[in-house]
mmCIF file of C-alpha atoms in Angstrom:
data_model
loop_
_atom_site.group_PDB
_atom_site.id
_atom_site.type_symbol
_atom_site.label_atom_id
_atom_site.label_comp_id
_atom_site.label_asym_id
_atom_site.label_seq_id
_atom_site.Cartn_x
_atom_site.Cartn_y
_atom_site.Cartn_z
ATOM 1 C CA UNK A 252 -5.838 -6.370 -5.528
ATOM 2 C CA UNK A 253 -7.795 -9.520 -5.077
ATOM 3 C CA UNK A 254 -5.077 -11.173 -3.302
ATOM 4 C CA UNK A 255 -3.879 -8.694 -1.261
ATOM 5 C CA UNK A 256 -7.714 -8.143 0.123
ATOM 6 C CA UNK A 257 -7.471 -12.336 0.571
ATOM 7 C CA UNK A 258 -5.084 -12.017 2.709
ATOM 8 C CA UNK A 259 -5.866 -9.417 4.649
ATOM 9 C CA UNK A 260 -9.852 -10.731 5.364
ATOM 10 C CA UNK A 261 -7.793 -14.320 5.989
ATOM 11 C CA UNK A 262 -5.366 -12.537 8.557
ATOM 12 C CA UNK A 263 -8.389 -10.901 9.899
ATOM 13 C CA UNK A 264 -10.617 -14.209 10.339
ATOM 14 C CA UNK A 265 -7.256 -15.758 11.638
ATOM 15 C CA UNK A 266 -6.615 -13.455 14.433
ATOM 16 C CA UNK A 267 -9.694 -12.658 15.788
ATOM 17 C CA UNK A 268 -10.918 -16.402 15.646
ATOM 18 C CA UNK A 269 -7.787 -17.607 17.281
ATOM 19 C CA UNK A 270 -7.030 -15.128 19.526
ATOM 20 C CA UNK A 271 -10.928 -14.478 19.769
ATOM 21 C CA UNK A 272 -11.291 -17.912 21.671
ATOM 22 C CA UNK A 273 -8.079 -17.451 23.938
ATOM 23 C CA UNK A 274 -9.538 -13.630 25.163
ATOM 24 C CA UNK A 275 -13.322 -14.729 25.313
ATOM 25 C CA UNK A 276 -13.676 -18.037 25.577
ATOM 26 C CA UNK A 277 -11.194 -20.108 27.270
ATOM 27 C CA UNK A 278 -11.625 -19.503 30.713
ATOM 28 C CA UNK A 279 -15.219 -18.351 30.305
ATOM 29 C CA UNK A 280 -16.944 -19.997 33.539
ATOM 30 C CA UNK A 281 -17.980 -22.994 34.334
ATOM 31 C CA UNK A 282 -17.820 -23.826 30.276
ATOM 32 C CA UNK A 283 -14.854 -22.440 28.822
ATOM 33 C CA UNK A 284 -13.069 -24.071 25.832
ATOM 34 C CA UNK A 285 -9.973 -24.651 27.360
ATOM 35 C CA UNK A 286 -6.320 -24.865 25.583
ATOM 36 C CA UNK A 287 -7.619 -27.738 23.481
ATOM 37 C CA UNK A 288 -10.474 -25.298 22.697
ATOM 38 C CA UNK A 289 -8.241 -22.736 21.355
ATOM 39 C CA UNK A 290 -5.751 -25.145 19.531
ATOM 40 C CA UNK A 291 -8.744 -26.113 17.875
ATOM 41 C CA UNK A 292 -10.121 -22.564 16.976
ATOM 42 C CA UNK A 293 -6.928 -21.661 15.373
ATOM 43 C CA UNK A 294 -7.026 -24.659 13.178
ATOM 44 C CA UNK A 295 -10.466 -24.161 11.684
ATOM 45 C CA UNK A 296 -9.359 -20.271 10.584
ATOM 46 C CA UNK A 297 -6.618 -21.783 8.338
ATOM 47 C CA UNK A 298 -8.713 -24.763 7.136
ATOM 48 C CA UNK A 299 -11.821 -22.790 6.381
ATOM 49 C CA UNK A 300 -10.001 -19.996 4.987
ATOM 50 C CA UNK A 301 -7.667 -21.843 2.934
ATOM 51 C CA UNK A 302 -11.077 -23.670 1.041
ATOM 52 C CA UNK A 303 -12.587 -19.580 0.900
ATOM 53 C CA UNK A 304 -9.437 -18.012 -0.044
ATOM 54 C CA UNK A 305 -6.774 -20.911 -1.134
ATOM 55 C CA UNK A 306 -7.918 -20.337 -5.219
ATOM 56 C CA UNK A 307 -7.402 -16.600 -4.752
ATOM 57 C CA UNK A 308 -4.108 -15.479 -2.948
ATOM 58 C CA UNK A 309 -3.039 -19.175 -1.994
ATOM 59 C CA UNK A 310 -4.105 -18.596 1.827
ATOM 60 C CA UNK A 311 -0.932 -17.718 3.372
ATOM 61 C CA UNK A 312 -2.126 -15.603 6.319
ATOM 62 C CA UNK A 313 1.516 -15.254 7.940
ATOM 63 C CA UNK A 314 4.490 -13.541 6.635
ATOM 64 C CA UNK A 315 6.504 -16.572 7.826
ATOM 65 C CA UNK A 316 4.689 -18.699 5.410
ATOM 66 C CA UNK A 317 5.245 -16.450 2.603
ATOM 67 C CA UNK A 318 8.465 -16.666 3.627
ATOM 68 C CA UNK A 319 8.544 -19.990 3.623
ATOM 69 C CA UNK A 320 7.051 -20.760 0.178
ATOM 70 C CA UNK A 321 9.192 -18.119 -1.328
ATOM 71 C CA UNK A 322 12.008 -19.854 0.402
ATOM 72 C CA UNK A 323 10.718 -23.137 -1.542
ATOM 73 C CA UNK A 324 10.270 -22.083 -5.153
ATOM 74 C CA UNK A 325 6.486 -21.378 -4.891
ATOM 75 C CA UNK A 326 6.158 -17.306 -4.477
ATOM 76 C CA UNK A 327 7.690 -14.396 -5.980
ATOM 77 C CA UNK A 328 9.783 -12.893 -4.345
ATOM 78 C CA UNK A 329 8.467 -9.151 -5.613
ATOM 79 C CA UNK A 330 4.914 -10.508 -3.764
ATOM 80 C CA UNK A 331 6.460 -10.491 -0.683
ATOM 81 C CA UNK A 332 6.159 -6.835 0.670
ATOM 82 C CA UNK A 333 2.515 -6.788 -0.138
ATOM 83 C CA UNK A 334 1.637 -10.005 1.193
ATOM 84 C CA UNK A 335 3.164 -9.239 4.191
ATOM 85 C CA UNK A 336 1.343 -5.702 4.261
ATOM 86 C CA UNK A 337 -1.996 -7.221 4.245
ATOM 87 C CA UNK A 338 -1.604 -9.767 6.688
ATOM 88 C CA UNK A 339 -0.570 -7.361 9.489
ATOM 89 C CA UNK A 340 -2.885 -4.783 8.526
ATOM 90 C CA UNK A 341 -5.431 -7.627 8.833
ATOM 91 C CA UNK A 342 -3.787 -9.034 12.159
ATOM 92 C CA UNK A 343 -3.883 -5.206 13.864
ATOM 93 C CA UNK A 344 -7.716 -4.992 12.536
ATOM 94 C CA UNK A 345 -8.516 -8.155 14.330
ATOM 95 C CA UNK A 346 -6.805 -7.076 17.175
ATOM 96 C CA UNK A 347 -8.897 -3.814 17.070
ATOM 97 C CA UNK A 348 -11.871 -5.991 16.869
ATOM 98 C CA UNK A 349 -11.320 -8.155 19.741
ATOM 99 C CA UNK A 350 -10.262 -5.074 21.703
ATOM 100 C CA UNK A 351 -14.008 -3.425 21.457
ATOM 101 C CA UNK A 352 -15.668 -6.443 22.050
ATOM 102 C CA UNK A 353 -13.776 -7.912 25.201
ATOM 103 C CA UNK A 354 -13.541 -4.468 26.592
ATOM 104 C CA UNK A 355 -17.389 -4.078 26.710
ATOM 105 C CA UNK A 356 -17.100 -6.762 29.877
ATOM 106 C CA UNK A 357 -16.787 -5.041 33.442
ATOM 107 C CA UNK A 358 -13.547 -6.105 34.578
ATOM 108 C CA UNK A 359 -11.997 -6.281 31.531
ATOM 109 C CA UNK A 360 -7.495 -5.556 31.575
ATOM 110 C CA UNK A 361 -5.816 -5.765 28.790
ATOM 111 C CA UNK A 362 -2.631 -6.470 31.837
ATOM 112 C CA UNK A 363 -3.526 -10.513 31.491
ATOM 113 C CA UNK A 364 -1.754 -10.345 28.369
ATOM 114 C CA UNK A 365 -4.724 -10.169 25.303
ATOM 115 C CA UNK A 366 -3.375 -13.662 23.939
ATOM 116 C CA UNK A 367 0.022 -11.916 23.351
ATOM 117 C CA UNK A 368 3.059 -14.542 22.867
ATOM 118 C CA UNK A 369 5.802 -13.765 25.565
ATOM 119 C CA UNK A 370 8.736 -15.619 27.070
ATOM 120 C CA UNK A 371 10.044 -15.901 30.225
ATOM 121 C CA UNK A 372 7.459 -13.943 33.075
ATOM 122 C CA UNK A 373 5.290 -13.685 30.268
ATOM 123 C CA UNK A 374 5.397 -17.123 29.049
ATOM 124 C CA UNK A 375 1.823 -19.212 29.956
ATOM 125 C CA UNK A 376 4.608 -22.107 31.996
ATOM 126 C CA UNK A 377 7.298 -19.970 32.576
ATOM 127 C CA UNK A 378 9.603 -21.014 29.505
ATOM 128 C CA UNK A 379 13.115 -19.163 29.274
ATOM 129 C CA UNK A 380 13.929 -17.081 26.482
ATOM 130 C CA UNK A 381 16.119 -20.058 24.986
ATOM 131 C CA UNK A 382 12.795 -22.445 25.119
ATOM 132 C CA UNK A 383 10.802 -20.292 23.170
ATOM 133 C CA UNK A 384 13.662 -19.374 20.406
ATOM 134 C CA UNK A 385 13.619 -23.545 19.716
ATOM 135 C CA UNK A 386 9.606 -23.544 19.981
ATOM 136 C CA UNK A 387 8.615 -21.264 17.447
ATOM 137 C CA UNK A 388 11.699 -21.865 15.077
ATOM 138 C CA UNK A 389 10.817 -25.748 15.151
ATOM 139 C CA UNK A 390 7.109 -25.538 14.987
ATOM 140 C CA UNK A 391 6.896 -23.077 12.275
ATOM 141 C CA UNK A 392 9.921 -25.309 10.344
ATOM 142 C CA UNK A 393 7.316 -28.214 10.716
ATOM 143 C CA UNK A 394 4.479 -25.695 9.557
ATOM 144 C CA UNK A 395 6.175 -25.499 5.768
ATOM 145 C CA UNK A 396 7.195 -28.940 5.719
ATOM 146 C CA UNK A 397 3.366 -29.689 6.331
ATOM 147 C CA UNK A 398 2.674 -27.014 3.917
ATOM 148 C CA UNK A 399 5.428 -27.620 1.195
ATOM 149 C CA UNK A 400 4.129 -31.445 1.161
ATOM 150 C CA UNK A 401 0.340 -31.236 1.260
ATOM 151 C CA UNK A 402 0.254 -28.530 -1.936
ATOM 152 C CA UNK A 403 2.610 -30.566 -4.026
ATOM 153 C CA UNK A 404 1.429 -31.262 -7.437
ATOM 154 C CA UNK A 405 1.904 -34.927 -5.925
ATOM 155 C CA UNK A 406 -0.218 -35.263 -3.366
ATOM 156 C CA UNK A 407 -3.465 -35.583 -3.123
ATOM 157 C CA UNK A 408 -5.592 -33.358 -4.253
ATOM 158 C CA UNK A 409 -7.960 -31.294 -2.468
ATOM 159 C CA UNK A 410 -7.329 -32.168 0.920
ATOM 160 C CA UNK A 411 -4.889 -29.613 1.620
ATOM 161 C CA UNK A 412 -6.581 -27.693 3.888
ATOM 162 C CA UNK A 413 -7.034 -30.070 6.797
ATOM 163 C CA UNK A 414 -3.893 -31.184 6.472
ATOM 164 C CA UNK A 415 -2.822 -27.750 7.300
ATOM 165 C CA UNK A 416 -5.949 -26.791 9.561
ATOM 166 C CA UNK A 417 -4.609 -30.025 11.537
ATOM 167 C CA UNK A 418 -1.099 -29.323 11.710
ATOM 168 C CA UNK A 419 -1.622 -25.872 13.301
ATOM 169 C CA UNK A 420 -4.047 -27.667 15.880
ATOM 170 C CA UNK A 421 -1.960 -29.913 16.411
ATOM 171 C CA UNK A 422 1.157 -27.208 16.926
ATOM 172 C CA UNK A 423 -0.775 -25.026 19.513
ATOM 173 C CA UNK A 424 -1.326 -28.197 21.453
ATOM 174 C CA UNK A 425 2.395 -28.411 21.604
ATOM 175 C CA UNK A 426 3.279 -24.982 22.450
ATOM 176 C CA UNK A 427 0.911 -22.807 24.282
ATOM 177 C CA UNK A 428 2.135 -23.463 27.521
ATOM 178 C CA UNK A 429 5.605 -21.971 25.982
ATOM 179 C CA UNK A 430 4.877 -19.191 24.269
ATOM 180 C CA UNK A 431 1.095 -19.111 23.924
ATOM 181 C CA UNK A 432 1.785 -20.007 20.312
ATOM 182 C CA UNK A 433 2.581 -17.765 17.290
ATOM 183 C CA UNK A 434 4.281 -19.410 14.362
ATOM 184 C CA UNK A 435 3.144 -15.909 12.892
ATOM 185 C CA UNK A 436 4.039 -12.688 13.120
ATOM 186 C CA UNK A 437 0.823 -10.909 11.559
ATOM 187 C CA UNK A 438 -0.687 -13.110 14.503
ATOM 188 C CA UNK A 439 2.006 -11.878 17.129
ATOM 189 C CA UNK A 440 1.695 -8.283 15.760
ATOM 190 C CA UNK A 441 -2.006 -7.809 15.447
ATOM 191 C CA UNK A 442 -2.375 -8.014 19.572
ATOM 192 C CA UNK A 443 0.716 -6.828 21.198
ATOM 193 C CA UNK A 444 0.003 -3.600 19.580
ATOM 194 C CA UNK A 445 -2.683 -3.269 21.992
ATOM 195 C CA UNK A 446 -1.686 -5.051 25.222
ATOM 196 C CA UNK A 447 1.796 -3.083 24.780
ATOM 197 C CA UNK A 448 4.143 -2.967 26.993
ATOM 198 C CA UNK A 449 5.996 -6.278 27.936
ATOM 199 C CA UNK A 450 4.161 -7.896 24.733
ATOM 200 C CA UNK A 451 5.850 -5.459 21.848
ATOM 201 C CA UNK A 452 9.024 -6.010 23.844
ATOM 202 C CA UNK A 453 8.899 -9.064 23.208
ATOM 203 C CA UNK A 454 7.324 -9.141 19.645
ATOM 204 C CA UNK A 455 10.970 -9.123 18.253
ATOM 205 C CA UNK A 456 11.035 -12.586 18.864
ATOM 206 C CA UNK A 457 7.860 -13.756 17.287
ATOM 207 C CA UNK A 458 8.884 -12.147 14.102
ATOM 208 C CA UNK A 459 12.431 -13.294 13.647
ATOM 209 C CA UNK A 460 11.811 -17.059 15.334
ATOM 210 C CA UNK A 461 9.125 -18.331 12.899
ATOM 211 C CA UNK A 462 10.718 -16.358 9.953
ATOM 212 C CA UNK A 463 13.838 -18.373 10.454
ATOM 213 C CA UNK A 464 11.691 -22.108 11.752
ATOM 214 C CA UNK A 465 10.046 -21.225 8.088
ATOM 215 C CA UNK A 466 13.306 -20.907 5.645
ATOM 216 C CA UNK A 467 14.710 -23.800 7.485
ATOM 217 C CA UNK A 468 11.382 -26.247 6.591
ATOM 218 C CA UNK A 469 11.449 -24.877 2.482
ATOM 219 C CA UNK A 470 14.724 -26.175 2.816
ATOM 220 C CA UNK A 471 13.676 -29.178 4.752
ATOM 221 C CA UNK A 472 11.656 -29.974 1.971
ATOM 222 C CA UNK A 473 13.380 -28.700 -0.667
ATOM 223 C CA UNK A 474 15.805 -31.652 0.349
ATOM 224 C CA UNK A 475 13.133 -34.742 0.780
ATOM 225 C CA UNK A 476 10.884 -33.936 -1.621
ATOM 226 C CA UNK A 477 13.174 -33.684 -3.854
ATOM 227 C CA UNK A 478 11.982 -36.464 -7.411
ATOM 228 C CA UNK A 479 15.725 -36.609 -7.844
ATOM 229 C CA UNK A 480 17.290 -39.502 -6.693
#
């Protein structure tokens, strides 16, 4: 069970540290971190997680990476249900977290959205439906390729985790003016489930966009890193 709790304390630390800094600290007044604040945030969950957790469960913290890895000869596939499992379950108690804390302010309403991904009306620059489909599907495809590459046996070793730290910065500076970013279900999951409304709607998306993004980059990589020649 060592894993499984991995993942789920990794989800946890994931969600409420990303999402954490989009619901209490972006806009704070006068010194609030900003979207480069919260690109950031997200960033340092996977890298300091993956150096706590990487030797235990392998640090996935996202279905769509377990996915992805499966997808690219590096996970059982008979690990996937309860991987999966303990990254929402993780995710929702995040979410649960950052609920009773940000609802201790006076004015607090959950109606601005909770750091929920959304398209369209519900998109952070009004990006169609179509825009955020291609968003999520590419970023997360460049997520695994990222991922796939800096844990090969060929790279170098021990620097893993700010590769990937990096690369998810880097990806929520892309795209939270689209979709607010997911590139992760557990992540999607964990706070729609209590802003509601428009935001489970919409979760659909956020589970079968980066699911897809992450089979396409295992095969992405499956292709160039490739030793055959």
């Amino acid at each position: 069970m060592n894993k499984y709790g991995a993942e789920f304390f990794g989800t946890f630390w994931l969600v409420l540290g990303g999402c954490g800094s989009a619901v209490l600290a972006a806009a704070f007044p006068d010194v609030g971190i900003g979207l480069l604040g919260v690109a950031l945030a997200f960033g340092l969950t996977v890298l300091t997680m993956a150096f706590a957790i990487g030797h235990i469960s392998g640090c996935h913290l996202n279905p769509a990476v377990s996915f992805g890895l499966w997808a690219g000869g590096r996970f059982p596939a008979k690990e996937l249900p309860p991987y999966i499992i303990a990254q929402v379950l993780g995710g929702i108690t995040a979410g649960g977290v950052l609920y009773l804390i940000a609802s201790g302010k006076a004015g607090f309403d959950l109606s601005a959205g909770f750091a929920s991904n959304g398209y369209g009306a519900h998109s952070p620059g009004g990006y169609s439906l179509l825009a955020a489909l291609i968003t999520e599907v590419v970023m997360t495809m460049m997520f695994l390729v990222v991922i796939l590459g800096a844990t090969d046996q060929r790279a170098p070793q021990g620097f893993a985790p700010i590769a990937i730290g990096l690369c998810l910065t880097l990806i929520h500076l892309i795209s939270i003016p689209v979709t607010n970013t997911s590139v992760n279900p557990a992540r999607s999951t964990g706070v729609a489930l209590f802003a509601g409304d428009w935001a489970i709607a919409q979760l659909w998306l956020f589970w079968l966009a980066p699911i897809i993004g992450a089979l396409l980059g295992a095969l992405v990589y499956r292709f160039i890193g490739s030793e055959k020649q």
